[in-house]
CSV table of C-alpha atoms in Angstrom, one decimal:
chain,number,residue,atom,x,y,z
A,14,MET,CA,-6.1,33.7,20.0
A,15,ARG,CA,-6.5,30.2,21.0
A,16,ASN,CA,-9.4,29.5,19.0
A,17,GLU,CA,-7.7,31.2,16.0
A,18,MET,CA,-4.9,28.9,16.3
A,19,ILE,CA,-6.9,25.7,16.8
A,20,LEU,CA,-9.0,26.7,13.4
A,21,ALA,CA,-5.5,27.5,11.7
A,22,ARG,CA,-4.4,24.0,12.7
A,23,ALA,CA,-7.6,22.4,11.5
A,24,ALA,CA,-7.2,24.1,8.1
A,25,ALA,CA,-3.5,23.0,7.8
A,26,ILE,CA,-4.5,19.4,8.6
A,27,ALA,CA,-7.2,19.5,5.9
A,28,ALA,CA,-4.7,21.0,3.6
A,29,ALA,CA,-2.1,18.4,4.2
A,30,ALA,CA,-4.5,15.4,3.5
A,31,LEU,CA,-5.2,17.0,0.2
A,32,LEU,CA,-1.5,17.3,-0.6
A,33,SER,CA,-0.7,14.1,0.8
A,34,ALA,CA,-2.5,12.5,-2.5
A,35,GLN,CA,-0.2,14.9,-4.8
A,36,PRO,CA,3.3,15.1,-5.9
A,37,ALA,CA,5.7,16.8,-3.7
A,38,TRP,CA,8.8,18.9,-3.7
A,39,ALA,CA,12.3,17.5,-3.3
A,40,ASP,CA,13.4,16.7,0.3
A,41,THR,CA,16.5,15.6,1.8
A,42,LEU,CA,16.3,12.0,3.7
A,43,LYS,CA,18.7,10.3,5.8
A,44,TYR,CA,19.0,6.9,7.0
A,45,LEU,CA,19.2,6.1,10.8
A,46,GLY,CA,19.4,2.4,10.9
A,47,PRO,CA,17.4,-0.8,10.5
A,48,ALA,CA,13.9,-0.5,11.6
A,49,PHE,CA,13.5,-3.6,13.7
A,50,GLY,CA,17.1,-4.2,15.1
A,51,GLY,CA,18.6,-5.6,12.4
A,52,TYR,CA,18.7,-7.3,8.8
A,53,VAL,CA,18.4,-10.9,7.5
A,54,THR,CA,20.8,-12.0,5.5
A,55,THR,CA,20.5,-13.7,2.2
A,56,SER,CA,22.2,-16.0,-0.4
A,57,GLY,CA,21.4,-17.2,-4.1
A,58,VAL,CA,19.4,-13.9,-5.2
A,59,VAL,CA,18.5,-13.6,-8.6
A,60,ALA,CA,16.9,-10.2,-9.8
A,61,SER,CA,16.5,-9.2,-13.3
A,62,PRO,CA,16.5,-7.0,-15.3
A,63,PRO,CA,19.2,-5.8,-14.6
A,64,ALA,CA,20.9,-8.8,-12.9
A,65,ILE,CA,22.0,-8.6,-9.2
A,66,THR,CA,25.5,-8.8,-8.3
A,67,SER,CA,25.2,-9.3,-4.4
A,68,SER,CA,23.2,-10.9,-1.8
A,69,PRO,CA,21.3,-8.0,-0.2
A,70,ALA,CA,20.6,-7.9,3.4
A,71,ALA,CA,16.8,-7.5,3.9
A,72,GLY,CA,14.6,-5.3,6.0
A,73,GLY,CA,12.8,-1.9,6.9
A,74,PHE,CA,14.6,1.1,7.0
A,75,LEU,CA,14.3,3.9,9.5
A,76,MET,CA,14.5,7.1,8.0
A,77,GLN,CA,14.3,11.0,8.7
A,78,ASN,CA,13.4,13.6,6.5
A,79,THR,CA,15.9,16.3,7.2
A,80,SER,CA,14.2,19.0,5.2
A,81,ALA,CA,11.3,18.6,8.0
A,82,PRO,CA,13.2,17.4,11.0
A,83,SER,CA,10.2,17.9,13.8
A,84,SER,CA,8.4,15.2,11.6
A,85,GLY,CA,10.4,12.6,13.2
A,86,SER,CA,11.3,9.2,11.7
A,87,PHE,CA,9.6,6.9,9.5
A,88,LEU,CA,9.5,3.5,8.3
A,89,ALA,CA,10.4,2.9,4.5
A,90,TRP,CA,11.1,0.1,2.3
A,91,CYS,CA,13.7,-0.8,-0.6
A,92,LEU,CA,12.1,-1.1,-4.0
A,93,ASP,CA,15.4,-1.3,-6.2
A,94,VAL,CA,17.1,-4.4,-5.2
A,95,GLN,CA,19.7,-3.9,-7.6
A,96,GLY,CA,20.8,-0.6,-6.1
A,97,PHE,CA,22.6,0.6,-2.9
A,98,LEU,CA,21.0,3.1,-0.4
A,99,THR,CA,23.1,6.4,-0.5
A,100,SER,CA,22.4,8.8,2.9
A,101,PRO,CA,21.7,11.5,2.6
A,102,ALA,CA,20.0,11.7,-0.8
A,103,THR,CA,17.4,13.7,-2.5
A,104,TYR,CA,13.8,12.7,-3.0
A,105,SER,CA,10.6,13.7,-4.3
A,106,LEU,CA,7.3,12.0,-2.8
A,107,ILE,CA,4.9,10.6,-5.2
A,108,ALA,CA,1.9,8.3,-5.3
A,109,GLY,CA,2.5,4.8,-6.1
A,110,THR,CA,0.2,4.9,-9.0
A,111,ALA,CA,2.4,7.5,-10.4
A,112,PHE,CA,5.3,5.5,-10.2
A,113,TYR,CA,4.2,2.0,-11.3
A,114,THR,CA,1.8,3.0,-14.4
A,115,GLY,CA,0.0,0.9,-16.9
A,116,ALA,CA,-1.8,-2.2,-16.3
A,117,VAL,CA,1.2,-4.1,-14.7
A,118,GLY,CA,1.9,-1.0,-12.6
A,119,ALA,CA,-1.5,-1.0,-11.3
A,120,MET,CA,-1.2,-4.7,-10.3
A,121,LYS,CA,1.7,-4.3,-8.3
A,122,VAL,CA,0.5,-1.3,-6.3
A,123,ASP,CA,-2.9,-3.3,-5.7
A,124,ALA,CA,-1.1,-6.1,-4.5
A,125,LEU,CA,1.4,-4.1,-2.5
A,126,GLU,CA,-1.3,-2.0,-0.6
A,127,ARG,CA,-3.3,-5.4,-0.2
A,128,PHE,CA,0.1,-7.0,1.2
A,129,ALA,CA,0.7,-4.1,3.5
A,130,THR,CA,-2.7,-3.9,4.8
A,131,ALA,CA,-3.0,-7.4,5.8
A,132,LEU,CA,0.6,-7.5,7.2
A,133,LEU,CA,2.4,-4.4,7.9
A,134,PRO,CA,0.7,-3.7,11.3
A,135,SER,CA,1.9,-6.9,12.8
A,136,VAL,CA,5.4,-6.6,11.5
A,137,ASN,CA,7.6,-6.5,14.8
A,138,THR,CA,10.7,-8.5,14.5
A,139,LYS,CA,13.8,-8.5,12.4
A,140,MET,CA,12.4,-11.8,10.9
A,141,GLU,CA,9.3,-10.3,10.1
A,142,SER,CA,10.8,-7.1,8.7
A,143,GLY,CA,13.2,-9.3,6.6
A,144,ALA,CA,10.4,-11.4,5.4
A,145,PHE,CA,8.2,-8.3,4.4
A,146,GLN,CA,11.2,-6.9,2.4
A,147,LEU,CA,11.5,-10.3,0.6
A,148,ALA,CA,8.2,-10.4,-0.3
A,149,LEU,CA,7.8,-6.8,-1.5
A,150,TRP,CA,10.9,-7.4,-3.7
A,151,GLU,CA,9.0,-10.5,-5.2
A,152,ILE,CA,5.7,-8.3,-5.9
A,153,VAL,CA,7.6,-5.6,-7.4
A,154,GLY,CA,9.9,-7.9,-9.6
A,155,GLU,CA,7.2,-10.0,-10.7
A,156,SER,CA,4.7,-9.2,-13.7
A,157,SER,CA,2.8,-12.2,-13.6
A,158,GLY,CA,0.7,-11.7,-10.9
A,159,SER,CA,1.7,-15.1,-9.1
A,160,TYR,CA,4.3,-14.5,-6.6
A,161,THR,CA,7.1,-17.1,-5.5
A,162,LEU,CA,10.4,-16.7,-4.0
A,163,ASP,CA,11.5,-20.0,-5.8
A,164,SER,CA,11.2,-19.0,-9.7
A,165,GLY,CA,10.4,-16.0,-11.8
A,166,ASN,CA,12.4,-12.6,-12.1
A,167,PHE,CA,13.0,-12.6,-8.3
A,168,VAL,CA,14.4,-15.7,-6.9
A,169,VAL,CA,15.8,-16.1,-3.0
A,170,GLY,CA,17.9,-19.3,-2.5
A,171,ALA,CA,17.9,-18.8,1.2
A,172,ALA,CA,17.5,-16.2,4.2
A,173,SER,CA,18.2,-16.3,7.7
A,174,ASN,CA,16.0,-16.5,10.6
A,175,GLY,CA,13.3,-18.3,8.6
A,176,ALA,CA,12.6,-15.2,6.6
A,177,LYS,CA,12.2,-16.6,3.2
A,178,GLU,CA,9.9,-19.4,4.4
A,179,LEU,CA,7.7,-16.6,6.4
A,180,ALA,CA,7.7,-14.5,3.3
A,181,GLN,CA,6.7,-17.4,1.1
A,182,THR,CA,3.8,-18.1,3.3
A,183,TRP,CA,2.7,-14.5,3.1
A,184,LEU,CA,3.0,-14.7,-0.9
A,185,THR,CA,1.0,-17.9,-1.0
A,186,ASN,CA,-1.6,-16.1,0.7
A,187,LEU,CA,-1.6,-13.1,-1.4
A,188,ASN,CA,-2.0,-15.7,-4.3
A,189,SER,CA,-4.9,-17.2,-3.1
A,190,GLY,CA,-6.8,-13.8,-2.4
A,191,ALA,CA,-6.5,-14.1,1.2
A,192,TYR,CA,-5.6,-10.4,1.4
A,193,SER,CA,-8.3,-8.4,0.0
A,194,ALA,CA,-8.7,-5.0,1.6
A,195,ASN,CA,-6.8,-1.9,0.4
A,196,ALA,CA,-6.5,0.3,3.8
A,197,MET,CA,-3.0,1.4,3.0
A,198,THR,CA,-1.7,3.7,0.3
A,199,LEU,CA,1.8,3.2,-1.2
A,200,GLY,CA,4.0,6.3,-1.6
A,201,VAL,CA,7.3,6.3,-3.1
A,202,TRP,CA,10.1,8.3,-2.4
A,203,LYS,CA,11.7,8.7,-5.8
A,204,ASP,CA,15.4,9.2,-6.0
A,205,VAL,CA,16.0,12.6,-7.7
A,206,GLY,CA,19.6,12.3,-8.5
A,207,GLY,CA,20.2,8.7,-9.3
A,208,ARG,CA,22.4,8.2,-6.7
A,209,THR,CA,20.2,5.7,-4.3
A,210,GLN,CA,17.2,3.3,-4.0
A,211,ASP,CA,13.6,4.5,-4.3
A,212,LEU,CA,11.9,4.1,-1.3
A,213,GLY,CA,8.3,2.5,-0.8
A,214,LEU,CA,6.2,3.7,2.3
A,215,PHE,CA,2.4,2.7,3.4
A,216,THR,CA,0.1,5.1,5.1
A,217,PRO,CA,-3.4,4.8,6.1
A,218,ALA,CA,-5.7,5.5,2.9
A,219,ILE,CA,-8.1,8.4,2.9
A,220,PRO,CA,-10.8,8.2,0.2
A,221,GLU,CA,-11.0,10.8,-2.0
A,222,PRO,CA,-14.3,12.3,-1.1
A,223,GLU,CA,-13.3,12.9,2.6
A,224,ILE,CA,-10.1,14.5,1.6
A,225,TYR,CA,-11.9,17.2,-0.4
A,226,ALA,CA,-14.6,17.4,2.2
A,227,MET,CA,-11.8,18.2,4.7
A,228,MET,CA,-10.2,20.7,2.6
A,229,GLY,CA,-13.4,22.3,2.2
A,230,ILE,CA,-13.9,22.4,5.9
A,231,GLY,CA,-10.5,23.7,6.5
A,232,LEU,CA,-10.8,26.4,3.6
A,233,GLY,CA,-14.1,27.5,5.4
A,234,LEU,CA,-12.7,27.8,8.8
A,235,LEU,CA,-9.8,29.8,7.5
A,236,GLY,CA,-12.5,32.3,5.9
A,237,TRP,CA,-14.3,32.5,9.1
A,238,ALA,CA,-11.2,33.2,11.2
A,239,ALA,CA,-10.3,35.9,8.5
A,240,ARG,CA,-13.7,37.5,8.7
A,241,ARG,CA,-13.7,37.3,12.8
A,242,ARG,CA,-10.2,39.3,12.8
A,243,LYS,CA,-11.6,41.9,10.5
A,244,LEU,CA,-14.5,42.4,12.9
A,245,LYS,CA,-12.2,42.8,15.7
A,246,ASP,CA,-10.0,45.2,13.8
A,247,ALA,CA,-12.8,47.3,13.0
A,248,ALA,CA,-14.2,47.3,16.8
A,249,ALA,CA,-10.8,48.3,18.0
A,250,ILE,CA,-10.5,51.5,15.7
C-alpha cells in the first residue's frame, strides 16, 4: 500500500506540473493582509488609461485560495493600479502570456519575468515590497519598453520608506539589460466577476519538455500500479 501511495503521489505531482501551464477553473481567493508587514504610501501617482483617482498603497498581498485551503497562503501582486481589491472574490488562474497578448504583451511578460527572477527572491521588507510593486506597475503600464517612474503612462511623485528611489534603481538596471534570466514564470489570477483587481504571481519556470517528461513518467507509474493491483487481485482469488 505504501508503494502505491508513493506512486500515486508522483503521478499527481507530474500531472500538476502539466496543468500548471494550462488555464484553471474558478477559485475563491481571500486577502489575508500585507505580505511584508505593511505597505508604503504614495503621492502624485498618475496612471492612464483610465486615469487614477487615488494614491494607492504599494506592496505585496498575502492571499489564500479558500477553494483549496490546505495549500496555505501565497504571495501576489496587484496588476490593476486603478482598481480596488475585493475579498473574497472569484478568480481563474491563467498564464501571463494568455493575459497579456500580442507583441506588447509578450514584451511585458518577458520584462516582468526577468525582473522577478532577479529581484523577487531578495524582497524581504516593507520598503522592498513597495518598491517591487511600484516597478511592477510601471512595467505593466508602460508600452515603450523603457521604464521610469518620472514620466510616461505611470508616474509616481513620491513614496514613503525610499521605495520610489529603490524601484527606479531596479528599473534602470532592467532598462540596461542587467536582468537577463527568465527563471520565473508569470501567472495571473484573473478576476472572473469584474469586481476586483487581477493579481500576478511568480513561480519557478518548468521547461516544457520537462513538464511532458514528468507527465509521461507519472502516467507510466499509474499504469504500472494498476497492473500490480490486478495481479494481486488475481492471486487472491
